[in-house]
Amino acid sequence: MHFSLGIDFGTNSVRALVVRCADGMEFGAAVANYPSGKQGVIIDPRDHNVARQHPGDLLACMERCVKEALGQAARRKGFRSSLIVGIGVDTTGSSPIPVDASNRALGLLPKWKKNPDAQCWLWKDHTSWQEAARITELAAKHRPEYIAKCGNTYSSEWFWSKIWRCLKTAPDVFDAAYSWVEMCDWVPSVLCGVEDPLKIKRGICAAGHKALYCDEWGGLPDKKFLSLLSPKLAQLRDRLYDKAHDANTAAGQLSSAWAAKLGLPVGIPVAIGEMDVHYGAIGSGIREGTLVKVIGTSTCDCAVVPASKKVKDIPGICGIVKGAILPGFFGIEAGQSAVGDIFKWWIESVCEGSDALYASLAKEAATLEPGGSGLLALDWNNGNRTVLVDPMLSGLLLGTTLHTTKAEIYRALIEATAFGARTIIERIEAYGVPVKRIVCAGGIAEKNPLLMQIYADVTGRTMLVAGSSQACALGSAVSAAVLAGVFKDFPAAQKAMTSLKDIEYKPRPAARKTYNRLFALYQKLHDSFGGVNRKADLSGVMKELLAIKSQSRK
Amino acid sequence: MHFSLGIDFGTNSVRALVVRCADGMEFGAAVANYPSGKQGVIIDPRDHNVARQHPGDLLACMERCVKEALGQAARRKGFRSSLIVGIGVDTTGSSPIPVDASNRALGLLPKWKKNPDAQCWLWKDHTSWQEAARITELAAKHRPEYIAKCGNTYSSEWFWSKIWRCLKTAPDVFDAAYSWVEMCDWVPSVLCGVEDPLKIKRGICAAGHKALYCDEWGGLPDKKFLSLLSPKLAQLRDRLYDKAHDANTAAGQLSSAWAAKLGLPVGIPVAIGEMDVHYGAIGSGIREGTLVKVIGTSTCDCAVVPASKKVKDIPGICGIVKGAILPGFFGIEAGQSAVGDIFKWWIESVCEGSDALYASLAKEAATLEPGGSGLLALDWNNGNRTVLVDPMLSGLLLGTTLHTTKAEIYRALIEATAFGARTIIERIEAYGVPVKRIVCAGGIAEKNPLLMQIYADVTGRTMLVAGSSQACALGSAVSAAVLAGVFKDFPAAQKAMTSLKDIEYKPRPAARKTYNRLFALYQKLHDSFGGVNRKADLSGVMKELLAIKSQSRK
């Protein structure tokens, strides 16, 4: 009997999952909330763009929840900690951490402990939007191939933007950092006791999607290009890495120190770290033809195409990276910068509601007909990641009257995210990546049947739901099991360890017809405000909404 | 010592005002709320466009509040009811009432009492939008001059649209109606005991602004044109009126029956009825060069130009009517379909707040800088009256993020109505009607200093506030005093009886600069969604809002 351990570092908490390799049964699961900042995120009331994370939270909370999960498992028959064959880790990203020459995160050192710039620069930190724009500009001019695979736009959420920003605004931190390590690479390196940043096994997933790494051009961006940003960034390149690895490679073996701390066998393999949604895609049963949507505060969409096939660059897609997600496949990632966050904004922040309001709005919104409110929204409250790749876009709500209700607005916001989801699917398919099956994972996929039905109606596709509520941690555990040799490859491990829930959301033809009309209007607004169409005729939008509204009442 | 009585019929209540003619001092004031429907408005939960009013409410509430106001005045030294020299009446409009051959409102008769279609069709009833569009179409083709003076668009709020709608959807009511009378004409006719609809003295104000009446083309629309709508409307023309009158004419003399009911002298003159804002403009001291804004649930803007001058037709303006408002002047009316109603929608309906929330949002919104929220809204939740004249437009809110607050949205909605106000001023001035002085009246002008300051900043004009809180009722009282011969003309009466409050809201240069940038964006959205510009480049709107936002923080 084999077990593997998946550890999933989210935005506000870390969770540990003990899984039986034979059938994916969860023997233990625990969560630990980060204590620092606001729900684990260090913010700056003067600048909404700031989002940092204390590295000490990561380690302390990991230790706590792993122990708790192991304790839970130990109360079940057939489990002993010595049966754990491997560990997999996934984290948010791009969340780079400045480290010293001994691979200690600066944020752990007394000198830097209280300096927000010396902490982990969390994925949703958007302070470096100007740097991102400049990188896009420079790459477009000098290295167009660099950004062709990430939708021709480099993001403020990504590795180089953040490090460059740090160099500009906190040069003392930059100078103190020997290297910078993605959270998904750093945690495994700590577990394996790696004390030299140059010896960290870095994953292709974060490297390829966030740091412009590609084997084709020799790894990270070349020094000449980096020196266009700053000579100091060119120098930093020597203290990063030359080669990134897919999930067939181990990050290392569990160190005796951490084995003792966690009560696990010394030397078991630790899988290469991947970003949460990528292991989440594995835990949701990703394969060729399947789109996995991890729907939470934001949404990530993942697809894979066999490495033997030719994949075109897809404009506006966050990344196409060989070896990301599954070894032997191109990994394709897209996403929406805010989904659950938009509902949270509306219900908790604007309407000042609690769980009860979520429930009552959901109930009321479920009684509304598609198009019945006359509302249309753009899901850009946190910018647009795919397909416009523009964090400087913002939300829009159109069609309000003196009778518009908060439930109608809630439903319009759900519909807006569904239109955003459809836009992504259509873009991927337009460039030759078929979407034959959609599996949704994440809290919203499980808890919001209204949203799932709207997604089915808007996209015209059946929405399936991943079997595990911890798809990311499960995917990490799958990777650990493959690495430990329990399975011959990922497909075999996925077959044994992952599943689907019984429920299926099927598109309803009448709703779909109405949503097709609304989606046409959404596209008009999308293209107009997104800059795709600079000669937009929007004169009919409000009237078409009224026409749809009056017809929805028949 | 002379006194006059002004009676002002609002949407939800009627108020009576006893005024000393010598100086406009208010000796008595009382309000009575209509008991029927929802706050006096008979609605239909299945159709938000329906808004009717029970004529019985008008008479019963008038009697009650007039008596109460007289009772109040009687407790003050120097007043006796016998010193009342005249009565003036203003009402909402266009609010036509179907009456029988004895000038009894159908809604007062047992047979029709419960039939909503037999009641007064209140100004804000929008059921007849299709009829309005058809009238616009037919007039454009056959009688362009008819609609040239009302912005080239006939409104669903107006006389012919409503009556035609009644003919189509409630033919029994239409057939039972001998005639139709505007509320502002009907109430004076009742006070004067007029028992034949053909003998009612109708005011030029409602006739010219709402019923396409003009002396130039012989009064109401000709029968040939009306028969294009329906032969029955052409027949109805014979049972309406040939001649409408300005405020130099009396509607009649107070009947003995109503004199007894109210405790007033028999035979005192009753002034011709005008729509509330028109008498409100008089009560606010309107004169050449002055724009009076009556700011309430909606806003009406009034200006006058001496009849000796040439006035161009102004596209999108509700009406330019000789003799409306002040005798001897062209009356120009414009307006915004919802102002206070938009704030009420946001605060009371969406945010479910009460007076306390109004206060706290106002306080918080007042601390925000112009442009500081990054938000921009269109004030079209109830359509656009001026300058687009399109009830089928709807509201829009743009620039929301995950941090947008309800106070920011409240402020953005105020700003949107300010941009709407500026659009009207600029349109009027562009066609040769100078606006040298702006006087605001109505509850919002008195109670919302934040809004008043924003209006000053957005328009770049000083905002003055009418001295009386009951500007409409005061204007009615002014008209009654002129008619009774207390003053030689309206300017003399206005000089004696009307005043301004001490407060002045002056534009602040820095705010104005920012608002100029925001107004440019407002115009882009306005013209694009309003159909003025069918090739709009909106790609920069969200980014310009962000730029303004970041600069507002310096």
Short mmCIF file of N, CA, C and O in Angstrom, two decimals, chain A residues 46-48 338 341-342 345-346 349-352 374 378 380-382 390-406 409 525 528-531 533-539 541-543 545-546 549 553, chain B residues 46-48 338 341-342 345-346 349-352 378 380-382 390-406 409 525 528-531 533-539 541-543 545-546 549 553:
data_model
loop_
_atom_site.label_atom_id
_atom_site.label_comp_id
_atom_site.label_asym_id
_atom_site.label_seq_id
_atom_site.Cartn_x
_atom_site.Cartn_y
_atom_site.Cartn_z
N ARG A 46 -2.33 52.32 0.90
CA ARG A 46 -2.16 53.45 -0.03
C ARG A 46 -2.04 52.99 -1.47
O ARG A 46 -2.09 53.79 -2.40
N ASP A 47 -1.81 51.69 -1.66
CA ASP A 47 -1.62 51.21 -3.03
C ASP A 47 -2.22 49.81 -3.15
O ASP A 47 -1.66 48.83 -2.69
N HIS A 48 -3.38 49.77 -3.81
CA HIS A 48 -4.11 48.51 -3.95
C HIS A 48 -3.32 47.47 -4.74
O HIS A 48 -3.66 46.30 -4.73
N ALA A 338 -10.26 37.74 -12.47
CA ALA A 338 -11.16 37.74 -11.31
C ALA A 338 -12.46 37.05 -11.67
O ALA A 338 -13.05 37.34 -12.71
N ASP A 341 -13.61 36.59 -7.04
CA ASP A 341 -13.30 37.91 -6.47
C ASP A 341 -14.34 38.96 -6.85
O ASP A 341 -14.59 39.89 -6.08
N ILE A 342 -14.91 38.83 -8.04
CA ILE A 342 -15.93 39.81 -8.46
C ILE A 342 -17.19 39.62 -7.63
O ILE A 342 -17.80 40.60 -7.18
N TRP A 345 -16.52 40.89 -4.21
CA TRP A 345 -16.58 42.36 -4.22
C TRP A 345 -18.03 42.82 -4.15
O TRP A 345 -18.39 43.65 -3.31
N TRP A 346 -18.86 42.24 -4.99
CA TRP A 346 -20.24 42.71 -5.07
C TRP A 346 -21.00 42.39 -3.77
O TRP A 346 -21.63 43.26 -3.17
N SER A 349 -18.37 43.31 -0.28
CA SER A 349 -17.85 44.66 -0.14
C SER A 349 -18.94 45.69 -0.42
O SER A 349 -19.23 46.54 0.41
N VAL A 350 -19.56 45.63 -1.58
CA VAL A 350 -20.57 46.65 -1.90
C VAL A 350 -21.85 46.42 -1.10
O VAL A 350 -22.36 47.31 -0.44
N CYS A 351 -22.39 45.20 -1.17
CA CYS A 351 -23.67 44.94 -0.50
C CYS A 351 -23.49 44.63 0.99
O CYS A 351 -24.47 44.45 1.70
N GLU A 352 -22.26 44.56 1.43
CA GLU A 352 -21.95 44.30 2.85
C GLU A 352 -22.68 43.07 3.39
O GLU A 352 -23.16 43.05 4.52
N GLY A 374 -32.02 42.63 -18.47
CA GLY A 374 -31.56 43.70 -19.37
C GLY A 374 -30.16 44.18 -19.06
O GLY A 374 -29.71 45.20 -19.58
N LEU A 378 -19.03 43.56 -18.06
CA LEU A 378 -17.69 43.08 -18.44
C LEU A 378 -17.00 42.63 -17.16
O LEU A 378 -17.04 43.32 -16.15
N TRP A 380 -14.10 42.60 -15.90
CA TRP A 380 -12.73 43.12 -15.90
C TRP A 380 -12.39 43.88 -14.63
O TRP A 380 -11.49 44.74 -14.64
N ASN A 381 -13.05 43.60 -13.53
CA ASN A 381 -12.76 44.34 -12.30
C ASN A 381 -11.32 44.21 -11.85
O ASN A 381 -10.84 45.02 -11.08
N ASN A 382 -10.64 43.16 -12.31
CA ASN A 382 -9.22 43.00 -11.99
C ASN A 382 -8.41 42.94 -13.28
O ASN A 382 -7.39 42.26 -13.37
N ASP A 390 -4.50 42.60 -20.43
CA ASP A 390 -4.41 44.02 -20.12
C ASP A 390 -4.91 44.26 -18.69
O ASP A 390 -6.12 44.31 -18.45
N PRO A 391 -3.98 44.41 -17.75
CA PRO A 391 -4.42 44.60 -16.35
C PRO A 391 -5.04 45.98 -16.12
O PRO A 391 -5.62 46.21 -15.07
N MET A 392 -4.91 46.88 -17.07
CA MET A 392 -5.40 48.24 -16.88
C MET A 392 -6.84 48.41 -17.36
O MET A 392 -7.34 49.52 -17.45
N LEU A 393 -7.50 47.32 -17.68
CA LEU A 393 -8.92 47.40 -18.01
C LEU A 393 -9.72 47.33 -16.71
O LEU A 393 -9.20 46.91 -15.68
N SER A 394 -10.97 47.70 -16.77
CA SER A 394 -11.78 47.72 -15.55
C SER A 394 -13.19 47.24 -15.84
O SER A 394 -13.58 47.03 -16.99
N GLY A 395 -13.96 47.11 -14.79
CA GLY A 395 -15.30 46.53 -14.92
C GLY A 395 -16.31 47.50 -15.50
O GLY A 395 -16.12 48.72 -15.49
N LEU A 396 -17.38 46.93 -16.02
CA LEU A 396 -18.44 47.73 -16.62
C LEU A 396 -19.77 47.03 -16.37
O LEU A 396 -19.86 45.81 -16.47
N LEU A 397 -20.77 47.81 -16.06
CA LEU A 397 -22.13 47.29 -15.90
C LEU A 397 -23.05 48.18 -16.69
O LEU A 397 -23.05 49.39 -16.53
N LEU A 398 -23.84 47.56 -17.56
CA LEU A 398 -24.64 48.32 -18.50
C LEU A 398 -26.09 47.82 -18.47
O LEU A 398 -26.32 46.63 -18.25
N GLY A 399 -27.02 48.73 -18.68
CA GLY A 399 -28.43 48.32 -18.75
C GLY A 399 -29.19 48.52 -17.46
O GLY A 399 -30.33 48.06 -17.34
N THR A 400 -28.59 49.21 -16.50
CA THR A 400 -29.29 49.43 -15.23
C THR A 400 -30.49 50.37 -15.44
O THR A 400 -30.45 51.27 -16.26
N THR A 401 -31.53 50.10 -14.67
CA THR A 401 -32.70 50.98 -14.66
C THR A 401 -32.93 51.37 -13.20
O THR A 401 -32.10 51.07 -12.34
N LEU A 402 -34.06 51.98 -12.94
CA LEU A 402 -34.40 52.32 -11.56
C LEU A 402 -34.94 51.10 -10.82
O LEU A 402 -35.22 51.18 -9.63
N HIS A 403 -35.07 49.98 -11.53
CA HIS A 403 -35.65 48.78 -10.93
C HIS A 403 -34.62 47.65 -10.79
O HIS A 403 -34.94 46.58 -10.29
N THR A 404 -33.42 47.89 -11.25
CA THR A 404 -32.38 46.86 -11.20
C THR A 404 -32.11 46.44 -9.75
O THR A 404 -31.93 47.29 -8.88
N THR A 405 -32.07 45.14 -9.53
CA THR A 405 -31.86 44.64 -8.16
C THR A 405 -30.44 44.10 -7.99
O THR A 405 -29.74 43.82 -8.96
N LYS A 406 -30.06 43.93 -6.74
CA LYS A 406 -28.72 43.41 -6.48
C LYS A 406 -28.59 41.96 -6.95
O LYS A 406 -27.50 41.54 -7.34
N ILE A 409 -27.88 42.09 -10.60
CA ILE A 409 -26.48 42.47 -10.84
C ILE A 409 -25.57 41.27 -10.57
O ILE A 409 -24.64 40.99 -11.32
N LEU A 525 -18.76 45.06 -26.70
CA LEU A 525 -18.17 45.86 -25.62
C LEU A 525 -16.72 45.45 -25.41
O LEU A 525 -15.83 46.30 -25.24
N SER A 528 -14.59 46.74 -28.19
CA SER A 528 -14.53 48.19 -28.22
C SER A 528 -13.67 48.73 -27.07
O SER A 528 -12.69 49.44 -27.29
N PHE A 529 -14.01 48.36 -25.84
CA PHE A 529 -13.23 48.87 -24.70
C PHE A 529 -11.86 48.20 -24.62
O PHE A 529 -10.93 48.76 -24.04
N GLY A 530 -11.74 47.01 -25.18
CA GLY A 530 -10.47 46.31 -25.16
C GLY A 530 -9.52 46.76 -26.26
O GLY A 530 -8.37 46.34 -26.29
N GLY A 531 -10.01 47.61 -27.17
CA GLY A 531 -9.13 48.17 -28.18
C GLY A 531 -8.97 47.31 -29.43
O GLY A 531 -8.16 47.61 -30.29
N ASN A 533 -11.50 46.77 -31.59
CA ASN A 533 -12.26 47.48 -32.61
C ASN A 533 -12.32 48.96 -32.23
O ASN A 533 -12.94 49.33 -31.25
N ARG A 534 -11.66 49.77 -33.02
CA ARG A 534 -11.61 51.20 -32.71
C ARG A 534 -12.64 52.01 -33.49
O ARG A 534 -12.60 53.24 -33.52
N LYS A 535 -13.55 51.31 -34.13
CA LYS A 535 -14.65 52.01 -34.81
C LYS A 535 -15.94 51.29 -34.48
O LYS A 535 -16.60 50.73 -35.35
N ALA A 536 -16.27 51.27 -33.22
CA ALA A 536 -17.39 50.44 -32.78
C ALA A 536 -18.72 51.18 -32.87
O ALA A 536 -18.81 52.34 -32.49
N ASP A 537 -19.71 50.50 -33.38
CA ASP A 537 -21.06 51.06 -33.36
C ASP A 537 -21.82 50.44 -32.18
O ASP A 537 -22.30 49.32 -32.24
N LEU A 538 -21.90 51.18 -31.10
CA LEU A 538 -22.55 50.67 -29.90
C LEU A 538 -23.96 51.25 -29.74
O LEU A 538 -24.60 51.06 -28.71
N SER A 539 -24.42 51.93 -30.78
CA SER A 539 -25.71 52.63 -30.65
C SER A 539 -26.86 51.67 -30.38
O SER A 539 -27.85 52.05 -29.77
N VAL A 541 -26.71 48.75 -28.65
CA VAL A 541 -26.50 47.80 -27.54
C VAL A 541 -27.62 47.87 -26.50
O VAL A 541 -28.21 46.85 -26.13
N MET A 542 -27.94 49.06 -26.04
CA MET A 542 -28.95 49.17 -24.99
C MET A 542 -30.33 48.73 -25.49
O MET A 542 -31.11 48.14 -24.75
N LYS A 543 -30.60 49.00 -26.73
CA LYS A 543 -31.91 48.63 -27.28
C LYS A 543 -32.02 47.13 -27.51
O LYS A 543 -33.07 46.53 -27.29
N LEU A 545 -30.51 44.94 -25.72
CA LEU A 545 -30.71 44.38 -24.37
C LEU A 545 -32.18 44.46 -23.96
O LEU A 545 -32.73 43.53 -23.37
N LEU A 546 -32.81 45.58 -24.29
CA LEU A 546 -34.22 45.73 -23.97
C LEU A 546 -35.08 44.75 -24.76
O LEU A 546 -36.05 44.18 -24.25
N LYS A 549 -34.68 41.45 -23.24
CA LYS A 549 -35.41 41.45 -21.97
C LYS A 549 -36.91 41.25 -22.19
O LYS A 549 -37.54 40.43 -21.53
N ARG A 553 -39.53 37.44 -21.36
CA ARG A 553 -40.68 37.35 -20.46
C ARG A 553 -41.84 36.56 -21.03
O ARG A 553 -42.84 36.36 -20.39
N ARG B 46 -46.13 43.78 -13.12
CA ARG B 46 -45.69 43.06 -14.33
C ARG B 46 -45.10 44.01 -15.37
O ARG B 46 -44.52 43.58 -16.36
N ASP B 47 -45.34 45.28 -15.19
CA ASP B 47 -44.87 46.22 -16.21
C ASP B 47 -44.40 47.50 -15.52
O ASP B 47 -45.20 48.33 -15.10
N HIS B 48 -43.07 47.65 -15.45
CA HIS B 48 -42.49 48.80 -14.76
C HIS B 48 -42.87 50.13 -15.42
O HIS B 48 -42.66 51.18 -14.85
N ALA B 338 -34.01 61.14 -14.72
CA ALA B 338 -33.81 60.65 -13.35
C ALA B 338 -32.58 61.29 -12.75
O ALA B 338 -31.52 61.31 -13.37
N ASP B 341 -33.95 60.05 -8.34
CA ASP B 341 -34.38 58.66 -8.48
C ASP B 341 -33.20 57.71 -8.62
O ASP B 341 -33.28 56.55 -8.21
N ILE B 342 -32.12 58.17 -9.24
CA ILE B 342 -30.95 57.30 -9.40
C ILE B 342 -30.28 57.08 -8.04
O ILE B 342 -29.90 55.95 -7.70
N TRP B 345 -32.47 54.79 -6.06
CA TRP B 345 -32.28 53.41 -6.54
C TRP B 345 -31.02 52.82 -5.91
O TRP B 345 -31.06 51.72 -5.35
N TRP B 346 -29.95 53.57 -5.98
CA TRP B 346 -28.68 53.03 -5.49
C TRP B 346 -28.72 52.81 -3.97
O TRP B 346 -28.41 51.73 -3.48
N SER B 349 -32.64 51.03 -2.83
CA SER B 349 -33.04 49.76 -3.43
C SER B 349 -31.86 48.78 -3.47
O SER B 349 -31.95 47.68 -2.94
N VAL B 350 -30.74 49.16 -4.05
CA VAL B 350 -29.62 48.22 -4.14
C VAL B 350 -28.93 48.06 -2.78
O VAL B 350 -28.76 46.94 -2.30
N CYS B 351 -28.57 49.17 -2.15
CA CYS B 351 -27.84 49.07 -0.88
C CYS B 351 -28.77 48.89 0.31
O CYS B 351 -28.30 48.72 1.44
N GLU B 352 -30.05 48.91 0.07
CA GLU B 352 -31.06 48.71 1.13
C GLU B 352 -30.82 49.63 2.33
O GLU B 352 -30.97 49.21 3.48
N LEU B 378 -23.10 56.72 -16.75
CA LEU B 378 -24.10 57.42 -17.55
C LEU B 378 -25.39 57.48 -16.73
O LEU B 378 -25.78 56.49 -16.13
N TRP B 380 -28.52 57.36 -17.18
CA TRP B 380 -29.66 57.02 -18.03
C TRP B 380 -30.53 55.91 -17.45
O TRP B 380 -31.20 55.20 -18.21
N ASN B 381 -30.52 55.74 -16.14
CA ASN B 381 -31.31 54.65 -15.56
C ASN B 381 -32.80 54.76 -15.89
O ASN B 381 -33.52 53.80 -15.80
N ASN B 382 -33.24 55.95 -16.23
CA ASN B 382 -34.63 56.13 -16.64
C ASN B 382 -34.69 56.71 -18.06
O ASN B 382 -35.60 57.45 -18.40
N ASP B 390 -34.47 59.80 -25.60
CA ASP B 390 -34.59 58.37 -25.88
C ASP B 390 -34.84 57.62 -24.57
O ASP B 390 -33.93 57.38 -23.79
N PRO B 391 -36.11 57.25 -24.34
CA PRO B 391 -36.41 56.57 -23.08
C PRO B 391 -35.89 55.14 -23.04
O PRO B 391 -35.90 54.51 -21.99
N MET B 392 -35.43 54.63 -24.16
CA MET B 392 -34.98 53.24 -24.22
C MET B 392 -33.48 53.10 -23.94
O MET B 392 -32.90 52.05 -24.13
N LEU B 393 -32.86 54.17 -23.50
CA LEU B 393 -31.46 54.06 -23.08
C LEU B 393 -31.43 53.62 -21.61
O LEU B 393 -32.43 53.71 -20.91
N SER B 394 -30.30 53.16 -21.17
CA SER B 394 -30.22 52.65 -19.79
C SER B 394 -28.90 53.07 -19.15
O SER B 394 -28.03 53.63 -19.79
N GLY B 395 -28.78 52.76 -17.87
CA GLY B 395 -27.63 53.21 -17.11
C GLY B 395 -26.37 52.42 -17.38
O GLY B 395 -26.42 51.28 -17.88
N LEU B 396 -25.24 53.02 -17.08
CA LEU B 396 -23.95 52.37 -17.28
C LEU B 396 -22.99 52.82 -16.19
O LEU B 396 -22.99 53.99 -15.80
N LEU B 397 -22.22 51.88 -15.71
CA LEU B 397 -21.19 52.19 -14.72
C LEU B 397 -19.90 51.54 -15.19
O LEU B 397 -19.88 50.34 -15.47
N LEU B 398 -18.86 52.33 -15.27
CA LEU B 398 -17.61 51.85 -15.86
C LEU B 398 -16.43 52.19 -14.96
O LEU B 398 -16.45 53.21 -14.27
N GLY B 399 -15.45 51.31 -14.95
CA GLY B 399 -14.24 51.60 -14.18
C GLY B 399 -14.21 50.90 -12.84
O GLY B 399 -13.34 51.19 -12.01
N THR B 400 -15.14 49.99 -12.59
CA THR B 400 -15.16 49.29 -11.31
C THR B 400 -13.94 48.38 -11.18
O THR B 400 -13.48 47.81 -12.15
N THR B 401 -13.46 48.27 -9.96
CA THR B 401 -12.38 47.33 -9.65
C THR B 401 -12.88 46.45 -8.51
O THR B 401 -14.05 46.51 -8.14
N LEU B 402 -11.98 45.69 -7.93
CA LEU B 402 -12.36 44.87 -6.78
C LEU B 402 -12.39 45.71 -5.50
O LEU B 402 -12.74 45.22 -4.44
N HIS B 403 -12.01 46.98 -5.63
CA HIS B 403 -11.93 47.85 -4.46
C HIS B 403 -12.99 48.95 -4.49
O HIS B 403 -13.06 49.77 -3.58
N THR B 404 -13.77 48.99 -5.55
CA THR B 404 -14.79 50.04 -5.68
C THR B 404 -15.78 49.97 -4.52
O THR B 404 -16.29 48.91 -4.20
N THR B 405 -16.06 51.12 -3.92
CA THR B 405 -16.97 51.15 -2.77
C THR B 405 -18.33 51.73 -3.16
O THR B 405 -18.46 52.39 -4.19
N LYS B 406 -19.29 51.51 -2.29
CA LYS B 406 -20.62 52.03 -2.59
C LYS B 406 -20.63 53.55 -2.54
O LYS B 406 -21.41 54.18 -3.25
N ILE B 409 -19.38 54.72 -5.86
CA ILE B 409 -20.44 54.59 -6.88
C ILE B 409 -21.47 55.70 -6.70
O ILE B 409 -21.92 56.31 -7.68
N LEU B 525 -18.86 58.22 -24.25
CA LEU B 525 -19.84 57.17 -23.97
C LEU B 525 -21.24 57.62 -24.39
O LEU B 525 -22.01 56.87 -24.98
N SER B 528 -21.54 57.55 -28.10
CA SER B 528 -21.45 56.20 -28.64
C SER B 528 -22.73 55.40 -28.35
O SER B 528 -23.39 54.91 -29.26
N PHE B 529 -23.07 55.29 -27.08
CA PHE B 529 -24.27 54.51 -26.73
C PHE B 529 -25.55 55.24 -27.12
O PHE B 529 -26.59 54.63 -27.31
N GLY B 530 -25.47 56.56 -27.23
CA GLY B 530 -26.64 57.33 -27.62
C GLY B 530 -26.86 57.38 -29.12
O GLY B 530 -27.87 57.90 -29.58
N GLY B 531 -25.91 56.83 -29.88
CA GLY B 531 -26.11 56.74 -31.32
C GLY B 531 -25.70 57.97 -32.09
O GLY B 531 -25.93 58.07 -33.30
N ASN B 533 -22.49 58.96 -32.38
CA ASN B 533 -21.25 58.56 -33.05
C ASN B 533 -21.25 57.05 -33.21
O ASN B 533 -21.16 56.31 -32.25
N ARG B 534 -21.34 56.63 -34.45
CA ARG B 534 -21.41 55.19 -34.71
C ARG B 534 -20.06 54.59 -35.08
O ARG B 534 -19.96 53.45 -35.53
N LYS B 535 -19.03 55.37 -34.91
CA LYS B 535 -17.67 54.85 -35.13
C LYS B 535 -16.79 55.30 -33.98
O LYS B 535 -15.84 56.05 -34.15
N ALA B 536 -17.15 54.85 -32.80
CA ALA B 536 -16.49 55.39 -31.61
C ALA B 536 -15.24 54.59 -31.27
O ALA B 536 -15.24 53.36 -31.31
N ASP B 537 -14.18 55.30 -30.93
CA ASP B 537 -12.97 54.65 -30.42
C ASP B 537 -12.98 54.76 -28.90
O ASP B 537 -12.65 55.78 -28.34
N LEU B 538 -13.38 53.67 -28.26
CA LEU B 538 -13.48 53.69 -26.79
C LEU B 538 -12.30 52.98 -26.15
O LEU B 538 -12.27 52.76 -24.94
N SER B 539 -11.30 52.63 -26.98
CA SER B 539 -10.20 51.81 -26.46
C SER B 539 -9.44 52.52 -25.34
O SER B 539 -8.85 51.87 -24.50
N VAL B 541 -10.71 54.68 -23.05
CA VAL B 541 -11.53 55.21 -21.96
C VAL B 541 -11.08 54.70 -20.59
O VAL B 541 -10.86 55.48 -19.66
N MET B 542 -10.93 53.39 -20.47
CA MET B 542 -10.58 52.84 -19.16
C MET B 542 -9.18 53.29 -18.72
O MET B 542 -8.94 53.54 -17.54
N LYS B 543 -8.29 53.43 -19.68
CA LYS B 543 -6.93 53.84 -19.34
C LYS B 543 -6.87 55.32 -18.94
O LYS B 543 -6.14 55.70 -18.04
N LEU B 545 -9.27 56.90 -17.53
CA LEU B 545 -9.83 56.95 -16.17
C LEU B 545 -8.77 56.60 -15.13
O LEU B 545 -8.69 57.22 -14.07
N LEU B 546 -7.96 55.60 -15.45
CA LEU B 546 -6.88 55.22 -14.53
C LEU B 546 -5.85 56.33 -14.41
O LEU B 546 -5.32 56.60 -13.33
N LYS B 549 -7.25 58.93 -12.29
CA LYS B 549 -7.26 58.43 -10.91
C LYS B 549 -5.88 58.56 -10.27
O LYS B 549 -5.74 59.06 -9.15
N ARG B 553 -4.41 61.60 -6.99
CA ARG B 553 -3.87 61.26 -5.66
C ARG B 553 -2.67 62.10 -5.28
O ARG B 553 -2.16 61.99 -4.19
#
